Amino acid sequence: MKTNDVCDERCINEDAVREVKEKMLPEEIFSHVSDDFKIIGDPTRVKILFALSKKELCVCDLSRIIGMTESAVSHQLRLLRNRNMVKFRKEGKMAYYSLADSHVIHLIKMGVQHARE
Amino acid sequence: MKTNDVCDERCINEDAVREVKEKMLPEEIFSHVSDDFKIIGDPTRVKILFALSKKELCVCDLSRIIGMTESAVSHQLRLLRNRNMVKFRKEGKMAYYSLADSHVIHLIKMGVQHARE
DNA sequence: TGTTCACTTGAACATTTATTCATATGAAAA
DNA sequence: TTTTCATATGAATAAATGTTCAAGTGAACA
């Protein structure tokens, strides 16, 4: 029979574990960070953001540019909106979308540059 | 009855569409970029990368630090390895992992900083 | 008013993804 | 050799995610 104690010590670097553990950040930080990256972890959304970095566009235009249905684009725009990555203004029936700030597209441009090597 | 032609033109900004469409990059670029971001779009992997940015660590240590089974950590390490984000060296039975380059952790640090505001 | 149009939304479906459990590998130690 | 231990892997499961289709809004215009 095996003792099933709290301290199941056979791990080697006791102090390395403690040292790094102390430096770890709160759970929410990590999930916040991963959520931020997750949203640019989808090709459709990358395309949308890239397109919007060139020009303010309506849903209809976007759907033609990236070759997806307006519904699909609209769903993705909602996610981007919820994460404050895009903003929009209404003009009659249309909704013109643009980037919320340049922070995101900066990341994407880095990614693109990295992808091209 | 409705004509179901190729050119279903009721989109407004004909030239905006053309202009941005010309600036779009090839499909593979976008999927490459999104794949890169997708891999840091998971809290477990962010934790692993963050921990490794502090110190070279074995699977066992990592699993204690982030509080997951060694199996789960190992599976994630494989994904990170496949994407060349971590490297490892074998020492006896253990595998010591470290970051493949500082590029990734730079991104994460940016993300963390952004998350803390 | 009623119709058209741009966009949004909800539900359904298919796909991907992360974790768990059980098992395999392979090095060290007995 | 046999056992032990650190890690890796495969299959299974559950959860999350992206797209489609159908229906719903609400503004413009007849």
mmCIF file of C-alpha atoms (C1' of nucleotides) in Angstrom:
data_model
loop_
_atom_site.group_PDB
_atom_site.id
_atom_site.type_symbol
_atom_site.label_atom_id
_atom_site.label_comp_id
_atom_site.label_asym_id
_atom_site.label_seq_id
_atom_site.Cartn_x
_atom_site.Cartn_y
_atom_site.Cartn_z
ATOM 1 C CA MET A 1 0.000 0.000 0.000
ATOM 2 C CA LYS A 2 1.125 3.520 -0.736
ATOM 3 C CA THR A 3 0.850 6.540 1.480
ATOM 4 C CA ASN A 4 -1.234 9.076 -0.320
ATOM 5 C CA ASP A 5 -0.084 12.104 1.591
ATOM 6 C CA VAL A 6 -0.318 15.718 0.625
ATOM 7 C CA CYS A 7 3.396 15.887 0.154
ATOM 8 C CA ASP A 8 4.130 13.337 -2.517
ATOM 9 C CA GLU A 9 7.793 14.207 -2.724
ATOM 10 C CA ARG A 10 9.796 12.648 -5.448
ATOM 11 C CA CYS A 11 10.204 15.708 -7.556
ATOM 12 C CA ILE A 12 13.796 16.739 -7.923
ATOM 13 C CA ASN A 13 14.290 20.470 -7.834
ATOM 14 C CA GLU A 14 12.418 21.403 -4.714
ATOM 15 C CA ASP A 15 13.817 24.915 -4.700
ATOM 16 C CA ALA A 16 13.498 25.531 -8.424
ATOM 17 C CA VAL A 17 9.815 24.757 -8.028
ATOM 18 C CA ARG A 18 9.462 27.116 -5.108
ATOM 19 C CA GLU A 19 11.430 29.845 -6.805
ATOM 20 C CA VAL A 20 9.406 29.793 -10.007
ATOM 21 C CA LYS A 21 6.135 29.260 -8.185
ATOM 22 C CA GLU A 22 6.689 32.512 -6.339
ATOM 23 C CA LYS A 23 7.146 34.338 -9.596
ATOM 24 C CA MET A 24 3.951 33.033 -11.130
ATOM 25 C CA LEU A 25 1.134 35.516 -11.587
ATOM 26 C CA PRO A 26 -2.491 35.197 -10.507
ATOM 27 C CA GLU A 27 -4.677 32.851 -12.507
ATOM 28 C CA GLU A 28 -6.771 35.680 -13.986
ATOM 29 C CA ILE A 29 -3.748 37.286 -15.555
ATOM 30 C CA PHE A 30 -2.889 34.128 -17.447
ATOM 31 C CA SER A 31 -6.425 33.571 -18.640
ATOM 32 C CA HIS A 32 -6.735 37.194 -19.629
ATOM 33 C CA VAL A 33 -3.552 36.967 -21.651
ATOM 34 C CA SER A 34 -4.572 33.734 -23.318
ATOM 35 C CA ASP A 35 -8.009 35.137 -24.118
ATOM 36 C CA ASP A 36 -6.377 38.097 -25.804
ATOM 37 C CA PHE A 37 -4.240 35.867 -27.956
ATOM 38 C CA LYS A 38 -7.015 33.387 -28.582
ATOM 39 C CA ILE A 39 -8.987 36.049 -30.365
ATOM 40 C CA ILE A 40 -6.243 36.523 -32.909
ATOM 41 C CA GLY A 41 -5.781 32.772 -33.056
ATOM 42 C CA ASP A 42 -8.346 32.336 -35.799
ATOM 43 C CA PRO A 43 -7.669 32.981 -39.486
ATOM 44 C CA THR A 44 -11.025 34.610 -40.142
ATOM 45 C CA ARG A 45 -10.516 37.118 -37.378
ATOM 46 C CA VAL A 46 -6.953 37.808 -38.462
ATOM 47 C CA LYS A 47 -8.254 38.545 -41.956
ATOM 48 C CA ILE A 48 -10.936 40.839 -40.605
ATOM 49 C CA LEU A 49 -8.475 42.772 -38.473
ATOM 50 C CA PHE A 50 -5.956 42.962 -41.274
ATOM 51 C CA ALA A 51 -8.595 44.257 -43.687
ATOM 52 C CA LEU A 52 -9.792 46.819 -41.166
ATOM 53 C CA SER A 53 -6.229 47.993 -40.709
ATOM 54 C CA LYS A 54 -6.365 49.123 -44.320
ATOM 55 C CA LYS A 55 -9.708 50.862 -44.286
ATOM 56 C CA GLU A 56 -12.955 51.316 -42.411
ATOM 57 C CA LEU A 57 -15.394 48.788 -43.858
ATOM 58 C CA CYS A 58 -18.990 47.648 -43.566
ATOM 59 C CA VAL A 59 -19.999 44.045 -42.911
ATOM 60 C CA CYS A 60 -21.013 43.584 -46.505
ATOM 61 C CA ASP A 61 -17.650 44.770 -47.834
ATOM 62 C CA LEU A 62 -15.796 42.650 -45.325
ATOM 63 C CA SER A 63 -17.698 39.542 -46.285
ATOM 64 C CA ARG A 64 -16.730 40.020 -49.929
ATOM 65 C CA ILE A 65 -13.127 40.747 -49.152
ATOM 66 C CA ILE A 66 -12.568 37.678 -47.073
ATOM 67 C CA GLY A 67 -15.038 35.468 -48.922
ATOM 68 C CA MET A 68 -17.364 34.451 -46.135
ATOM 69 C CA THR A 69 -21.042 34.933 -45.494
ATOM 70 C CA GLU A 70 -22.136 38.142 -43.818
ATOM 71 C CA SER A 71 -23.474 36.081 -40.958
ATOM 72 C CA ALA A 72 -20.144 34.428 -40.279
ATOM 73 C CA VAL A 73 -18.410 37.792 -40.429
ATOM 74 C CA SER A 74 -20.969 39.360 -38.149
ATOM 75 C CA HIS A 75 -20.546 36.623 -35.569
ATOM 76 C CA GLN A 76 -16.796 37.148 -35.557
ATOM 77 C CA LEU A 77 -17.213 40.904 -35.386
ATOM 78 C CA ARG A 78 -19.274 40.470 -32.281
ATOM 79 C CA LEU A 79 -16.437 38.595 -30.602
ATOM 80 C CA LEU A 80 -13.995 41.280 -31.672
ATOM 81 C CA ARG A 81 -16.362 43.945 -30.383
ATOM 82 C CA ASN A 82 -16.754 42.221 -27.023
ATOM 83 C CA ARG A 83 -13.011 42.227 -26.666
ATOM 84 C CA ASN A 84 -12.801 45.880 -27.675
ATOM 85 C CA MET A 85 -10.717 45.155 -30.702
ATOM 86 C CA VAL A 86 -13.003 46.841 -33.185
ATOM 87 C CA LYS A 87 -15.455 49.689 -32.987
ATOM 88 C CA PHE A 88 -18.240 50.695 -35.345
ATOM 89 C CA ARG A 89 -20.482 53.534 -36.315
ATOM 90 C CA LYS A 90 -23.938 53.243 -37.781
ATOM 91 C CA GLU A 91 -24.780 55.092 -40.947
ATOM 92 C CA GLY A 92 -28.303 54.387 -42.037
ATOM 93 C CA LYS A 93 -28.606 50.659 -42.450
ATOM 94 C CA MET A 94 -24.905 50.041 -42.585
ATOM 95 C CA ALA A 95 -22.395 49.500 -39.835
ATOM 96 C CA TYR A 96 -18.907 50.733 -40.531
ATOM 97 C CA TYR A 97 -16.267 48.887 -38.593
ATOM 98 C CA SER A 98 -12.751 49.975 -37.785
ATOM 99 C CA LEU A 99 -9.986 48.989 -35.391
ATOM 100 C CA ALA A 100 -10.446 50.047 -31.794
ATOM 101 C CA ASP A 101 -6.781 50.869 -31.455
ATOM 102 C CA SER A 102 -3.522 50.218 -33.207
ATOM 103 C CA HIS A 103 -2.296 47.878 -30.496
ATOM 104 C CA VAL A 104 -3.794 44.776 -32.042
ATOM 105 C CA ILE A 105 -2.738 45.357 -35.595
ATOM 106 C CA HIS A 106 0.752 45.952 -34.350
ATOM 107 C CA LEU A 107 0.724 42.426 -32.957
ATOM 108 C CA ILE A 108 -0.632 41.015 -36.189
ATOM 109 C CA LYS A 109 1.964 42.821 -38.261
ATOM 110 C CA MET A 110 4.617 41.288 -36.036
ATOM 111 C CA GLY A 111 3.024 37.911 -36.630
ATOM 112 C CA VAL A 112 2.908 38.418 -40.371
ATOM 113 C CA GLN A 113 6.509 39.454 -40.491
ATOM 114 C CA HIS A 114 7.452 36.443 -38.419
ATOM 115 C CA ALA A 115 5.384 34.173 -40.696
ATOM 116 C CA ARG A 116 7.150 35.398 -43.802
ATOM 117 C CA GLU A 117 10.596 34.305 -42.771
ATOM 118 C CA MET B 1 -37.938 34.970 -59.732
ATOM 119 C CA LYS B 2 -34.496 36.217 -58.981
ATOM 120 C CA THR B 3 -31.420 36.142 -61.176
ATOM 121 C CA ASN B 4 -28.785 34.231 -59.358
ATOM 122 C CA ASP B 5 -25.812 35.594 -61.234
ATOM 123 C CA VAL B 6 -22.182 35.561 -60.266
ATOM 124 C CA CYS B 7 -22.210 39.280 -59.792
ATOM 125 C CA ASP B 8 -24.756 39.804 -57.080
ATOM 126 C CA GLU B 9 -24.040 43.492 -56.835
ATOM 127 C CA ARG B 10 -25.692 45.368 -54.092
ATOM 128 C CA CYS B 11 -22.642 45.954 -52.020
ATOM 129 C CA ILE B 12 -21.892 49.607 -51.694
ATOM 130 C CA ASN B 13 -18.222 50.387 -51.810
ATOM 131 C CA GLU B 14 -17.153 48.625 -54.941
ATOM 132 C CA ASP B 15 -13.744 50.272 -54.984
ATOM 133 C CA ALA B 16 -13.092 49.988 -51.269
ATOM 134 C CA VAL B 17 -13.575 46.262 -51.647
ATOM 135 C CA ARG B 18 -11.226 46.099 -54.596
ATOM 136 C CA GLU B 19 -8.648 48.278 -52.916
ATOM 137 C CA VAL B 20 -8.510 46.259 -49.716
ATOM 138 C CA LYS B 21 -8.795 42.956 -51.536
ATOM 139 C CA GLU B 22 -5.604 43.785 -53.412
ATOM 140 C CA LYS B 23 -3.811 44.377 -50.151
ATOM 141 C CA MET B 24 -4.835 41.080 -48.622
ATOM 142 C CA LEU B 25 -2.139 38.460 -48.181
ATOM 143 C CA PRO B 26 -2.179 34.825 -49.264
ATOM 144 C CA GLU B 27 -4.318 32.450 -47.249
ATOM 145 C CA GLU B 28 -1.324 30.575 -45.797
ATOM 146 C CA ILE B 29 0.055 33.715 -44.233
ATOM 147 C CA PHE B 30 -3.140 34.306 -42.333
ATOM 148 C CA SER B 31 -3.414 30.747 -41.139
ATOM 149 C CA HIS B 32 0.230 30.701 -40.168
ATOM 150 C CA VAL B 33 -0.225 33.860 -38.131
ATOM 151 C CA SER B 34 -3.356 32.596 -36.453
ATOM 152 C CA ASP B 35 -1.693 29.270 -35.668
ATOM 153 C CA ASP B 36 1.141 31.124 -33.989
ATOM 154 C CA PHE B 37 -1.234 33.090 -31.836
ATOM 155 C CA LYS B 38 -3.477 30.126 -31.179
ATOM 156 C CA ILE B 39 -0.677 28.373 -29.388
ATOM 157 C CA ILE B 40 -0.426 31.155 -26.845
ATOM 158 C CA GLY B 41 -4.205 31.322 -26.715
ATOM 159 C CA ASP B 42 -4.440 28.729 -23.969
ATOM 160 C CA PRO B 43 -3.873 29.472 -20.277
ATOM 161 C CA THR B 44 -1.977 26.248 -19.597
ATOM 162 C CA ARG B 45 0.500 26.957 -22.354
ATOM 163 C CA VAL B 46 0.891 30.566 -21.280
ATOM 164 C CA LYS B 47 1.714 29.361 -17.791
ATOM 165 C CA ILE B 48 4.225 26.868 -19.120
ATOM 166 C CA LEU B 49 5.957 29.469 -21.264
ATOM 167 C CA PHE B 50 5.934 32.011 -18.473
ATOM 168 C CA ALA B 51 7.431 29.512 -16.032
ATOM 169 C CA LEU B 52 10.087 28.507 -18.546
ATOM 170 C CA SER B 53 10.951 32.163 -19.022
ATOM 171 C CA LYS B 54 12.084 32.131 -15.397
ATOM 172 C CA LYS B 55 14.082 28.928 -15.407
ATOM 173 C CA GLU B 56 14.809 25.723 -17.266
ATOM 174 C CA LEU B 57 12.497 23.095 -15.815
ATOM 175 C CA CYS B 58 11.659 19.420 -16.093
ATOM 176 C CA VAL B 59 8.148 18.117 -16.736
ATOM 177 C CA CYS B 60 7.765 17.099 -13.134
ATOM 178 C CA ASP B 61 8.658 20.545 -11.823
ATOM 179 C CA LEU B 62 6.410 22.202 -14.360
ATOM 180 C CA SER B 63 3.464 20.066 -13.386
ATOM 181 C CA ARG B 64 3.851 21.107 -9.751
ATOM 182 C CA ILE B 65 4.279 24.745 -10.569
ATOM 183 C CA ILE B 66 1.179 25.048 -12.655
ATOM 184 C CA GLY B 67 -0.804 22.421 -10.801
ATOM 185 C CA MET B 68 -1.618 19.997 -13.561
ATOM 186 C CA THR B 69 -0.846 16.348 -14.172
ATOM 187 C CA GLU B 70 2.447 15.513 -15.816
ATOM 188 C CA SER B 71 0.551 13.960 -18.665
ATOM 189 C CA ALA B 72 -1.380 17.130 -19.401
ATOM 190 C CA VAL B 73 1.819 19.154 -19.256
ATOM 191 C CA SER B 74 3.617 16.710 -21.505
ATOM 192 C CA HIS B 75 0.861 16.886 -24.102
ATOM 193 C CA GLN B 76 1.064 20.660 -24.137
ATOM 194 C CA LEU B 77 4.842 20.581 -24.295
ATOM 195 C CA ARG B 78 4.589 18.471 -27.398
ATOM 196 C CA LEU B 79 2.464 21.133 -29.088
ATOM 197 C CA LEU B 80 4.931 23.794 -28.041
ATOM 198 C CA ARG B 81 7.800 21.649 -29.311
ATOM 199 C CA ASN B 82 6.105 21.107 -32.668
ATOM 200 C CA ARG B 83 5.794 24.845 -33.061
ATOM 201 C CA ASN B 84 9.416 25.355 -32.048
ATOM 202 C CA MET B 85 8.524 27.392 -29.018
ATOM 203 C CA VAL B 86 10.384 25.246 -26.522
ATOM 204 C CA LYS B 87 13.427 23.041 -26.704
ATOM 205 C CA PHE B 88 14.651 20.372 -24.325
ATOM 206 C CA ARG B 89 17.663 18.388 -23.325
ATOM 207 C CA LYS B 90 17.648 14.938 -21.823
ATOM 208 C CA GLU B 91 19.537 14.268 -18.644
ATOM 209 C CA GLY B 92 19.133 10.695 -17.515
ATOM 210 C CA LYS B 93 15.436 10.086 -17.108
ATOM 211 C CA MET B 94 14.515 13.717 -17.028
ATOM 212 C CA ALA B 95 13.797 16.154 -19.793
ATOM 213 C CA TYR B 96 14.726 19.739 -19.115
ATOM 214 C CA TYR B 97 12.684 22.206 -21.087
ATOM 215 C CA SER B 98 13.473 25.806 -21.917
ATOM 216 C CA LEU B 99 12.265 28.458 -24.327
ATOM 217 C CA ALA B 100 13.369 28.059 -27.930
ATOM 218 C CA ASP B 101 13.902 31.790 -28.304
ATOM 219 C CA SER B 102 13.015 35.002 -26.582
ATOM 220 C CA HIS B 103 10.571 35.994 -29.296
ATOM 221 C CA VAL B 104 7.633 34.218 -27.702
ATOM 222 C CA ILE B 105 8.137 35.360 -24.178
ATOM 223 C CA HIS B 106 8.422 38.889 -25.464
ATOM 224 C CA LEU B 107 4.909 38.541 -26.853
ATOM 225 C CA ILE B 108 3.618 37.115 -23.599
ATOM 226 C CA LYS B 109 5.212 39.870 -21.558
ATOM 227 C CA MET B 110 3.461 42.358 -23.821
ATOM 228 C CA GLY B 111 0.220 40.502 -23.200
ATOM 229 C CA VAL B 112 0.736 40.453 -19.453
ATOM 230 C CA GLN B 113 1.483 44.129 -19.360
ATOM 231 C CA HIS B 114 -1.612 44.824 -21.422
ATOM 232 C CA ALA B 115 -3.698 42.596 -19.153
ATOM 233 C CA ARG B 116 -2.611 44.449 -16.040
ATOM 234 C CA GLU B 117 -3.992 47.807 -17.089
ATOM 235 C "C1'" DT C 1 -48.276 51.342 -44.321
ATOM 236 C "C1'" DG C 2 -45.531 47.631 -46.339
ATOM 237 C "C1'" DT C 3 -41.214 46.274 -48.609
ATOM 238 C "C1'" DT C 4 -36.375 46.070 -49.041
ATOM 239 C "C1'" DC C 5 -31.955 45.846 -47.338
ATOM 240 C "C1'" DA C 6 -27.825 45.539 -44.006
ATOM 241 C "C1'" DC C 7 -26.952 43.551 -40.218
ATOM 242 C "C1'" DT C 8 -27.687 40.696 -35.997
ATOM 243 C "C1'" DT C 9 -28.862 36.758 -33.460
ATOM 244 C "C1'" DG C 10 -30.134 31.910 -31.926
ATOM 245 C "C1'" DA C 11 -30.019 27.153 -32.595
ATOM 246 C "C1'" DA C 12 -27.952 23.277 -34.762
ATOM 247 C "C1'" DC C 13 -24.130 20.941 -36.445
ATOM 248 C "C1'" DA C 14 -19.508 19.579 -37.237
ATOM 249 C "C1'" DT C 15 -14.884 20.141 -35.918
ATOM 250 C "C1'" DT C 16 -11.254 21.092 -32.906
ATOM 251 C "C1'" DT C 17 -9.230 21.008 -28.512
ATOM 252 C "C1'" DA C 18 -7.720 20.043 -23.605
ATOM 253 C "C1'" DT C 19 -7.608 16.769 -20.133
ATOM 254 C "C1'" DT C 20 -7.791 12.195 -18.165
ATOM 255 C "C1'" DC C 21 -6.673 7.479 -17.820
ATOM 256 C "C1'" DA C 22 -4.130 3.625 -19.105
ATOM 257 C "C1'" DT C 23 -0.275 2.065 -21.193
ATOM 258 C "C1'" DA C 24 4.351 2.370 -23.377
ATOM 259 C "C1'" DT C 25 9.263 3.736 -23.531
ATOM 260 C "C1'" DG C 26 13.639 3.992 -21.961
ATOM 261 C "C1'" DA C 27 17.164 5.167 -18.526
ATOM 262 C "C1'" DA C 28 18.839 4.324 -13.873
ATOM 263 C "C1'" DA C 29 19.233 1.614 -9.893
ATOM 264 C "C1'" DA C 30 18.601 -2.571 -7.325
ATOM 265 C "C1'" DT D 1 17.508 -8.961 -15.219
ATOM 266 C "C1'" DT D 2 13.867 -6.861 -12.857
ATOM 267 C "C1'" DT D 3 12.035 -2.817 -10.757
ATOM 268 C "C1'" DT D 4 11.421 1.971 -10.441
ATOM 269 C "C1'" DC D 5 10.793 6.341 -12.078
ATOM 270 C "C1'" DA D 6 10.327 10.447 -15.522
ATOM 271 C "C1'" DT D 7 8.313 11.200 -19.513
ATOM 272 C "C1'" DA D 8 5.674 10.221 -23.733
ATOM 273 C "C1'" DT D 9 1.782 8.708 -26.192
ATOM 274 C "C1'" DG D 10 -2.946 6.809 -27.739
ATOM 275 C "C1'" DA D 11 -7.679 6.531 -27.097
ATOM 276 C "C1'" DA D 12 -11.671 8.342 -25.006
ATOM 277 C "C1'" DT D 13 -14.373 11.959 -23.192
ATOM 278 C "C1'" DA D 14 -16.110 16.430 -22.501
ATOM 279 C "C1'" DA D 15 -16.045 21.180 -23.586
ATOM 280 C "C1'" DA D 16 -15.353 24.962 -26.648
ATOM 281 C "C1'" DT D 17 -15.466 26.896 -31.133
ATOM 282 C "C1'" DG D 18 -16.668 28.339 -36.133
ATOM 283 C "C1'" DT D 19 -19.976 28.187 -39.694
ATOM 284 C "C1'" DT D 20 -24.516 27.681 -41.583
ATOM 285 C "C1'" DC D 21 -29.318 28.337 -41.881
ATOM 286 C "C1'" DA D 22 -33.399 30.545 -40.557
ATOM 287 C "C1'" DA D 23 -35.483 34.096 -38.365
ATOM 288 C "C1'" DG D 24 -35.426 38.719 -36.181
ATOM 289 C "C1'" DT D 25 -34.294 44.065 -36.032
ATOM 290 C "C1'" DG D 26 -34.609 48.374 -37.429
ATOM 291 C "C1'" DA D 27 -33.610 52.018 -40.860
ATOM 292 C "C1'" DA D 28 -34.681 53.734 -45.556
ATOM 293 C "C1'" DC D 29 -37.766 54.236 -49.131
ATOM 294 C "C1'" DA D 30 -41.781 53.369 -51.960
#
